[in-house]
XYZ file of C-alpha atoms in Angstrom:
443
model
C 0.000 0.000 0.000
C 1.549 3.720 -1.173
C 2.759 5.336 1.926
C 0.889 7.878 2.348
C -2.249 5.763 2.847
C -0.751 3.045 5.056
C -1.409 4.530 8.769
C -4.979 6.148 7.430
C -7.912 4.719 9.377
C -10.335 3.062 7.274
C -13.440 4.981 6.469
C -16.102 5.516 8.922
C -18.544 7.384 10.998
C -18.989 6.488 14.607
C -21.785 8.884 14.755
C -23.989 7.939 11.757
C -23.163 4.170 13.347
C -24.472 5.286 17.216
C -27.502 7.528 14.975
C -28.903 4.445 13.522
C -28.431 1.893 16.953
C -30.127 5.008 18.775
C -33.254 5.216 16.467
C -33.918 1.732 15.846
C -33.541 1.708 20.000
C -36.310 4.513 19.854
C -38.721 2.760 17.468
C -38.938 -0.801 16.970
C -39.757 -0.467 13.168
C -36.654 1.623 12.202
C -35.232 -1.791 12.004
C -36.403 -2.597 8.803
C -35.783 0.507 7.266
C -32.235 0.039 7.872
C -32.195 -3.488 6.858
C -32.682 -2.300 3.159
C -28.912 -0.530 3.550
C -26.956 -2.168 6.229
C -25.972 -5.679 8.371
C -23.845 -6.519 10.856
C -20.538 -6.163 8.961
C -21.167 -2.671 7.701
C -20.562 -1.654 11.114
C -16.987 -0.564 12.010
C -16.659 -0.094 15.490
C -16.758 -3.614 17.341
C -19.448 -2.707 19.748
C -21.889 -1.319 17.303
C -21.399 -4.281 15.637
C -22.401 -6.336 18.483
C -25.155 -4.215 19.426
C -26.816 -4.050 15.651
C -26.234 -8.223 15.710
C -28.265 -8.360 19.188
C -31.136 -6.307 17.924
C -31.122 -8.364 14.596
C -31.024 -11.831 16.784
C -34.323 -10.372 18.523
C -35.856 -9.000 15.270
C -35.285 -12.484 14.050
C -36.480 -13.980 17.060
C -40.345 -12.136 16.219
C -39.224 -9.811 19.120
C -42.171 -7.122 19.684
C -39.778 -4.644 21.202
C -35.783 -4.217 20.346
C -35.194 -1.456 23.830
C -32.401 -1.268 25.843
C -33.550 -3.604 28.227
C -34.032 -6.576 25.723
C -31.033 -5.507 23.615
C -28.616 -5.819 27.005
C -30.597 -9.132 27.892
C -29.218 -10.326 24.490
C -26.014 -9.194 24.562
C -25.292 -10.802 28.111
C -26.840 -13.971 26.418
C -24.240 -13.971 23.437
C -21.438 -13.320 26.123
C -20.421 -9.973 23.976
C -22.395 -7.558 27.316
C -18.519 -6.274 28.244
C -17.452 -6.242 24.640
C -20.147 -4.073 23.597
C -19.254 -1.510 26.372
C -21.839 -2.417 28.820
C -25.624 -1.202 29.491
C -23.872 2.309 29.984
C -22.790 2.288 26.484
C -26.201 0.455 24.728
C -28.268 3.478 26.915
C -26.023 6.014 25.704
C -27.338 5.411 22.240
C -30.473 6.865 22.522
C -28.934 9.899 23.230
C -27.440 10.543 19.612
C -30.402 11.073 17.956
C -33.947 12.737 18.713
C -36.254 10.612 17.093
C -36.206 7.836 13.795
C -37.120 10.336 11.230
C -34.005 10.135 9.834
C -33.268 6.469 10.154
C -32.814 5.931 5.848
C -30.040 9.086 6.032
C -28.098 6.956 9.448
C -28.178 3.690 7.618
C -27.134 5.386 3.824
C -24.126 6.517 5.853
C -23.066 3.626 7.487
C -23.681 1.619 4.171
C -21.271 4.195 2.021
C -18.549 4.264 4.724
C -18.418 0.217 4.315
C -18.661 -0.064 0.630
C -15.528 2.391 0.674
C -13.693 -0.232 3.086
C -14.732 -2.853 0.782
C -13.370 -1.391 -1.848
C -9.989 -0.665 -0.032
C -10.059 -4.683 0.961
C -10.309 -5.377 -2.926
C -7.499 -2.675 -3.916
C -5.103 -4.207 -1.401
C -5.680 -7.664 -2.809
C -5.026 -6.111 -6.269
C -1.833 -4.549 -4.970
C -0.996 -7.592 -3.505
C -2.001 -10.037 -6.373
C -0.496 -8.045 -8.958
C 3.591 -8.725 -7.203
C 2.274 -12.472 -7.319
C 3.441 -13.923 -10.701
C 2.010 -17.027 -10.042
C -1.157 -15.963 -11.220
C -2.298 -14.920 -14.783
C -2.913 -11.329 -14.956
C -6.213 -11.695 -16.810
C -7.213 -14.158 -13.965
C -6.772 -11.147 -11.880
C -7.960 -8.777 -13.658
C -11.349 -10.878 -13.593
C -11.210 -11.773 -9.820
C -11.269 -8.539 -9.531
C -14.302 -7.359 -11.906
C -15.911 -10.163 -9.992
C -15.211 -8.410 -6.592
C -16.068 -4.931 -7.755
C -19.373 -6.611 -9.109
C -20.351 -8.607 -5.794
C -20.276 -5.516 -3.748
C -22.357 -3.586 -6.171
C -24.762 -6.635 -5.688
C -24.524 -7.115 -2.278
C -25.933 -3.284 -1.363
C -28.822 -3.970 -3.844
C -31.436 -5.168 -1.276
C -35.557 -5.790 -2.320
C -37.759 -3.616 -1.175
C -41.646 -3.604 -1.312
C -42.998 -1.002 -3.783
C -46.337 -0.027 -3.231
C -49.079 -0.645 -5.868
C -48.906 2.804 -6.267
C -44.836 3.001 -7.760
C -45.540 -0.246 -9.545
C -48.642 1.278 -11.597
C -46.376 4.181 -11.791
C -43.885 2.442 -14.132
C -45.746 0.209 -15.287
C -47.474 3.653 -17.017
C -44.523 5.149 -18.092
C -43.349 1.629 -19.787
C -46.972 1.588 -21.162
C -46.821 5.003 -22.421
C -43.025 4.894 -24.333
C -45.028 1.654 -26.229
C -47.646 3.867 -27.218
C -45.532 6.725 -28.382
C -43.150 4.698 -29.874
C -45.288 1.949 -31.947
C -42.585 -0.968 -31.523
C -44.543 -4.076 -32.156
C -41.914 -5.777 -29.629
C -40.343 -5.606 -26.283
C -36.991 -7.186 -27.487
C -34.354 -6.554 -29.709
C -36.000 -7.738 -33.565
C -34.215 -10.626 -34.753
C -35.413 -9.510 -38.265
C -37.307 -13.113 -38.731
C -40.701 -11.898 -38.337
C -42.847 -14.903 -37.719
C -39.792 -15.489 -35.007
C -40.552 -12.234 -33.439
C -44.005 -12.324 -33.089
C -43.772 -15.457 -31.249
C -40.688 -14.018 -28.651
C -41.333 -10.442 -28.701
C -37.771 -9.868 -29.880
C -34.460 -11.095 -28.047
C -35.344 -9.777 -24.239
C -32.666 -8.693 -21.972
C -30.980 -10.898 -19.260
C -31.969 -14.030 -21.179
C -29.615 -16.752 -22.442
C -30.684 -17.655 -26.092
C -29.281 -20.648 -27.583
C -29.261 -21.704 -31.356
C -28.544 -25.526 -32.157
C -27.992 -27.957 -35.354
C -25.377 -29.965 -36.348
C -22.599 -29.545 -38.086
C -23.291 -27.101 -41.937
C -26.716 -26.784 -41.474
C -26.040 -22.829 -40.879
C -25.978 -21.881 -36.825
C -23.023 -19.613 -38.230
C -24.920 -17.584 -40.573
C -28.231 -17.518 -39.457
C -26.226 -15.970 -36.587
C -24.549 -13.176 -38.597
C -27.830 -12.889 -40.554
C -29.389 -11.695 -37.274
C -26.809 -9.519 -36.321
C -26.930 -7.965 -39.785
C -30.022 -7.030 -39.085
C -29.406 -6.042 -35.607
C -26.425 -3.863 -36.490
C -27.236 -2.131 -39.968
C -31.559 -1.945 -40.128
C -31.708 -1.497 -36.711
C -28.388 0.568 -35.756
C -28.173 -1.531 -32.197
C -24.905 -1.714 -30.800
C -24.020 -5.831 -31.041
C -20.900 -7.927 -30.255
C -20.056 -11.348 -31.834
C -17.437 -13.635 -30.488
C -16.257 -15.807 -33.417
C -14.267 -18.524 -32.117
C -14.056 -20.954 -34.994
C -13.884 -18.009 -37.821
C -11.489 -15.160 -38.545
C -12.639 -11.783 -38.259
C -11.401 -11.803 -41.911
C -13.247 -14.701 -42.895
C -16.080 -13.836 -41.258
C -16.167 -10.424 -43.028
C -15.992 -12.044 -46.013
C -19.218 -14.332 -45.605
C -21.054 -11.047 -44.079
C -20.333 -8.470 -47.439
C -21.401 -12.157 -49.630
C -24.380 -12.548 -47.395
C -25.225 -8.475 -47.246
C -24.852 -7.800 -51.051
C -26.434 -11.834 -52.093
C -23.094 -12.101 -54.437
C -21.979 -15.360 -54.046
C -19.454 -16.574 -51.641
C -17.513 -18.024 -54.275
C -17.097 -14.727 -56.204
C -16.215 -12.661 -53.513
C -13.550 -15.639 -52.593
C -12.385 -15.615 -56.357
C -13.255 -11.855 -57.321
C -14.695 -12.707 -60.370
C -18.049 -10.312 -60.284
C -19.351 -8.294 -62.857
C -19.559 -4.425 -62.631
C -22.626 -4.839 -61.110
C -22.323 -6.808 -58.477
C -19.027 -5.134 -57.737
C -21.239 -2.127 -57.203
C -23.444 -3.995 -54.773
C -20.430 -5.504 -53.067
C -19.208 -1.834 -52.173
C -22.860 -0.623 -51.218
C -22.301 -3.424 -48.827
C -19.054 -2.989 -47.199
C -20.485 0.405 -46.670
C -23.040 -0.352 -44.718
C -21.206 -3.082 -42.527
C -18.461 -0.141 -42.323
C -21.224 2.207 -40.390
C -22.744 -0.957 -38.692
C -22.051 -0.976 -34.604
C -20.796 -4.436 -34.641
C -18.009 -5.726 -32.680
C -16.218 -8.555 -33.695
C -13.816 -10.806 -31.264
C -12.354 -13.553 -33.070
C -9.400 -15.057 -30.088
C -9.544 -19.035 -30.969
C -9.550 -21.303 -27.721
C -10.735 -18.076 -25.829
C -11.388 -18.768 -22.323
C -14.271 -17.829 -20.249
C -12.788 -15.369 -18.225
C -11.152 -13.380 -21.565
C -14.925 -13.664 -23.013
C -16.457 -12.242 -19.283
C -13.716 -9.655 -19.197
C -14.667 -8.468 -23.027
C -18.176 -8.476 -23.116
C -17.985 -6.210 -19.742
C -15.639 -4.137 -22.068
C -17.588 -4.280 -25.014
C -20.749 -2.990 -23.321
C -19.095 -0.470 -21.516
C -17.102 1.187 -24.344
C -19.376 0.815 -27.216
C -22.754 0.419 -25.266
C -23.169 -3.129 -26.657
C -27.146 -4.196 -26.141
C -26.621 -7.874 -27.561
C -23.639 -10.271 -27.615
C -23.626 -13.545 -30.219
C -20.994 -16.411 -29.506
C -19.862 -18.803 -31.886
C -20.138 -21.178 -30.751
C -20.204 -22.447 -26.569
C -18.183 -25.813 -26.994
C -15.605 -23.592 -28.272
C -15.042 -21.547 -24.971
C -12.360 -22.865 -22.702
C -12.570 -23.492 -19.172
C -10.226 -22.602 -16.175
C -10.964 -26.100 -15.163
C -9.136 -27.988 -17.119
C -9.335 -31.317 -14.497
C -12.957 -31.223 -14.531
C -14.998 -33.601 -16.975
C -16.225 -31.642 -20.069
C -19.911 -31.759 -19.129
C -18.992 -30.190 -16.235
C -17.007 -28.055 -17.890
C -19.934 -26.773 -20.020
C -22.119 -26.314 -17.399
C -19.918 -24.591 -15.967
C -19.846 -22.737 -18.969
C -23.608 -22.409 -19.381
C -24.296 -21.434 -15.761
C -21.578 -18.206 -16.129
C -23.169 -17.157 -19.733
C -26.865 -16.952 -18.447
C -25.011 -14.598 -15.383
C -23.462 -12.391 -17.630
C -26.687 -11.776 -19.343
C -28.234 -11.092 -16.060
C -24.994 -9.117 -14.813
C -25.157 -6.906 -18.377
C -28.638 -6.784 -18.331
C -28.304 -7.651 -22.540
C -29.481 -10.625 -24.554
C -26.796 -13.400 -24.801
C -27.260 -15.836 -27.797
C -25.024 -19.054 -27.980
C -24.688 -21.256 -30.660
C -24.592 -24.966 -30.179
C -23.646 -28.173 -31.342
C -26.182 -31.074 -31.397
C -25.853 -34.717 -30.925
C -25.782 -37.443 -34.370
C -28.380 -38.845 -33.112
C -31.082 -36.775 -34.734
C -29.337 -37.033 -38.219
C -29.217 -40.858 -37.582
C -32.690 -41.008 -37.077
C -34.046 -38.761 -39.783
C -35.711 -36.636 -37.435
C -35.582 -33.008 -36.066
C -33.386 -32.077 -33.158
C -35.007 -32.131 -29.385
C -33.535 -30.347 -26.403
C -32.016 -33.923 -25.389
C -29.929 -33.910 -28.410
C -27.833 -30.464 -26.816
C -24.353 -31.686 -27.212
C -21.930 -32.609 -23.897
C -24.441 -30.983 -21.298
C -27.873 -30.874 -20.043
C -27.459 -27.753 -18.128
C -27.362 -25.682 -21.364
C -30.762 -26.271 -21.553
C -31.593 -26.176 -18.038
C -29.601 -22.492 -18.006
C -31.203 -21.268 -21.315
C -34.390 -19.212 -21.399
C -35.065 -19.764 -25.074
C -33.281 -22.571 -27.269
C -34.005 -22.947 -31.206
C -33.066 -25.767 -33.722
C -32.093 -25.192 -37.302
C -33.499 -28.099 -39.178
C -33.246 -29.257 -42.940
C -32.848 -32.344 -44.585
C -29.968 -33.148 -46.463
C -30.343 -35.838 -48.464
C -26.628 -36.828 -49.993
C -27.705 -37.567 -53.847
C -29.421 -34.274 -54.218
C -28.523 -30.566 -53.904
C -29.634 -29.014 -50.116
C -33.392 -27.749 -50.514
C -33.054 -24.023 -49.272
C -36.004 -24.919 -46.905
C -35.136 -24.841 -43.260
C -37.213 -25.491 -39.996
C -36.932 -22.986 -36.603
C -37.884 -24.826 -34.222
C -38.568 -22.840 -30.424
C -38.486 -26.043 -28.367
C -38.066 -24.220 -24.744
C -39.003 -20.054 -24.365
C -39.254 -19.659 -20.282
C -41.718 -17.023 -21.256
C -43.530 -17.878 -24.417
C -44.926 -20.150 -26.642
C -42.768 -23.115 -28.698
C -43.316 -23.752 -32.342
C -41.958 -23.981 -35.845
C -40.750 -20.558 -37.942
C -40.214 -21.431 -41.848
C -36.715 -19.793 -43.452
C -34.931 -20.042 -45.725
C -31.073 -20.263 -46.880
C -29.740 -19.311 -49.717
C -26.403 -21.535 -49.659
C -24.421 -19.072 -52.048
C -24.268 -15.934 -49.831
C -25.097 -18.366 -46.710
C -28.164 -15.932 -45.398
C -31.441 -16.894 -44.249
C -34.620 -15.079 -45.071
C -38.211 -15.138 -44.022
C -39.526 -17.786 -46.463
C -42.056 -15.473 -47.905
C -39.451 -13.136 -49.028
C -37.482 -16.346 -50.414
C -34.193 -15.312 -51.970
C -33.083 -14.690 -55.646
């Protein structure tokens, strides 16, 4: 720690501290006003601690009355009477404060002194941690995001609202709807029959998109965030771990100006579609996407980026391609449990961001095998991808080997936590690799 701050006392207030004992000493029910701001541990004098613990144990208890009486009955029963200073001291406490008017304003006080102490604690394991080259930087860096991101969490307490607040917003969401004529709630996939079953892509849910192996996870994925990006000018982020940026730039101007793949590979075009290919690049040039393409990334890089990405460019939606690809820190755990593990951390990031999170996925042979369509017990390597996901589609086609692929391809919603399932009809168009609605077919 830098010199200067070595000998400083930690940050506190002894008087907002005996403020808040004193009212909730004066009126019973200032206790749960300050239980929406403080516990125990935000207290930093010893004796306040033990005194806000004994009045807790008796509020716990379905104690009618938390006075000094029953608060110095408790403390003698914990043993901590002489530790807290005494009945002198717990009496004393009453004097600080008039009434508990101003309980909210004691407790805010106490609450900001400890978050600042917490956030010293988390600095001086950062010092410390950073001389320690046993550990990977980046897997401090993230400990430390973590940290930063658990104390934020930990002050959020629930608190009723009154019918009254909640018909309040539920106006004002009910009112930007009306002025704004968005037919839905969620980011617009640009697959219409799709959105009117999901509303869009809603925040803090995992979405995951599975087929097997060329069936197009990859560019239905970029077809979305095409739309996303350049109609819809919403900030997005896609994590390509199997593709280069390069390559997937590439596919995106074929599948943005429908000139073939192979054309664009080859640059044979005519003037024409030349034309269109440069009307293309310019739009993906103005388009807010973000592209990450680190192969073998690990979960922590992708955490520590998508944090980044939504903080620097306001991201609203992230796409990764695909979730078998992401490594884990765990290397000595079995891969299922790897992937859960994997599963279980996406589905808090989209909670922690507050942003949609689609996934693609690989699924099992066993659908091919049997001629059918994919089910959620085909998810490849782990059931807890479906258990963490909140909406989970299956591309579907069949591929017959002595025949060109029919463009036709099947959508199937098989789990939406908050919806209905169903089938969407698409359709690809293999030489640009895009989907479209199938009533706009393709050329």
């Amino acid at each position: 720690m830098p010199a200067p701050l070595k000998d400083k006392i930690p940050p506190h207030n002894e008087e907002a501290e005996q403020a808040a004992l004193g009212a909730i000493l004066l009126d019973n029910n200032a206790i749960d006003a300050a239980l929406q701001y403080i516990r125990p541990d935000d207290f930093y004098t010893n004796a306040n601690r033990r005194v806000f613990q004994a009045v807790l144990n008796l509020h716990n208890q379905g104690q009618q009355k938390s006075d000094i009486i029953t608060v110095v009955a408790e403390l003698r029963r914990m043993g901590e009477l002489d530790a807290s200073g005494g009945p002198a001291y717990v009496a004393s406490l009453t004097n600080a404060v008039p009434s508990s008017a101003n309980i909210d304003h004691y407790a805010k006080l106490v609450q900001d002194c400890s978050l600042r102490r917490a956030l010293l604690r988390v600095s001086a394991e950062l010092h410390t941690s950073s001389f320690d080259e046993s550990t990977e930087a980046r897997l401090i860096l993230e400990e430390t995001q973590q940290h930063i991101f658990e104390l934020g969490e930990d002050r959020l307490r629930s608190t009723f609202k009154s019918s009254l607040e909640v018909m309040n917003d539920a106006w004002n969401v009910i009112e930007k709807r009306y002025r704004s004529k968005e037919t839905y709630t969620g980011i617009p996939s640009g697959f219409d029959d799709l959105d009117s079953m999901t509303s869009g892509f809603q925040n803090s849910e995992l979405i995951i998109i599975g087929a097997r192996p060329s069936v197009g996870k990859t560019a239905l994925a970029l077809t979305m965030a095409s739309h996303i990006t350049m109609k819809k000018k919403i900030p997005a982020a896609f994590f390509s771990l199997e593709m280069s940026s390069l390559a997937l730039g590439l596919r995106l101007v074929s599948s943005e100006s429908k000139v073939p793949s192979e054309k664009i590979r080859t640059g044979f075009y005519s003037s024409r579609e030349l034309g269109d290919v440069q009307e293309a690049v310019g739009r993906i040039y103005d388009a807010p996407l973000h592209i990450a393409d680190t192969p073998g990334m690990k979960l922590l890089d992708l955490r520590s980026q998508a944090r980044r990405s939504c903080s620097q460019y306001n991201v609203q939606i992230i796409f990764i391609d695909y979730i078998s690809l992401i490594g884990s820190e765990n290397r000595e755990l079995p891969r299922h449990e790897q992937i859960a593990e994997i599963s279980r951390s996406l589905k808090n990031l989209a909670r922690e961001l507050n942003i949609p999170v689609v996934a693609l996925s690989q699924v099992g042979r066993e659908a091919e095998k049997q001629k059918r369509a994919p089910n959620l017990a085909d998810i490849r390597e782990s059931g807890s991808i479906e258990q963490d996901a909140d909406l989970v589609m299956f591309l579907h086609r069949e591929r017959a080997p002595d025949k060109e692929t029919d463009g036709n391809t099947e959508l199937i919603i098989a789990k939406q936590r908050n919806g209905p399932v169903g089938k969407v009809d698409i359709v690809f168009n293999p030489k640009c690799a895009r989907f479209e609605s199938l009533a706009k077919g393709y050329q």
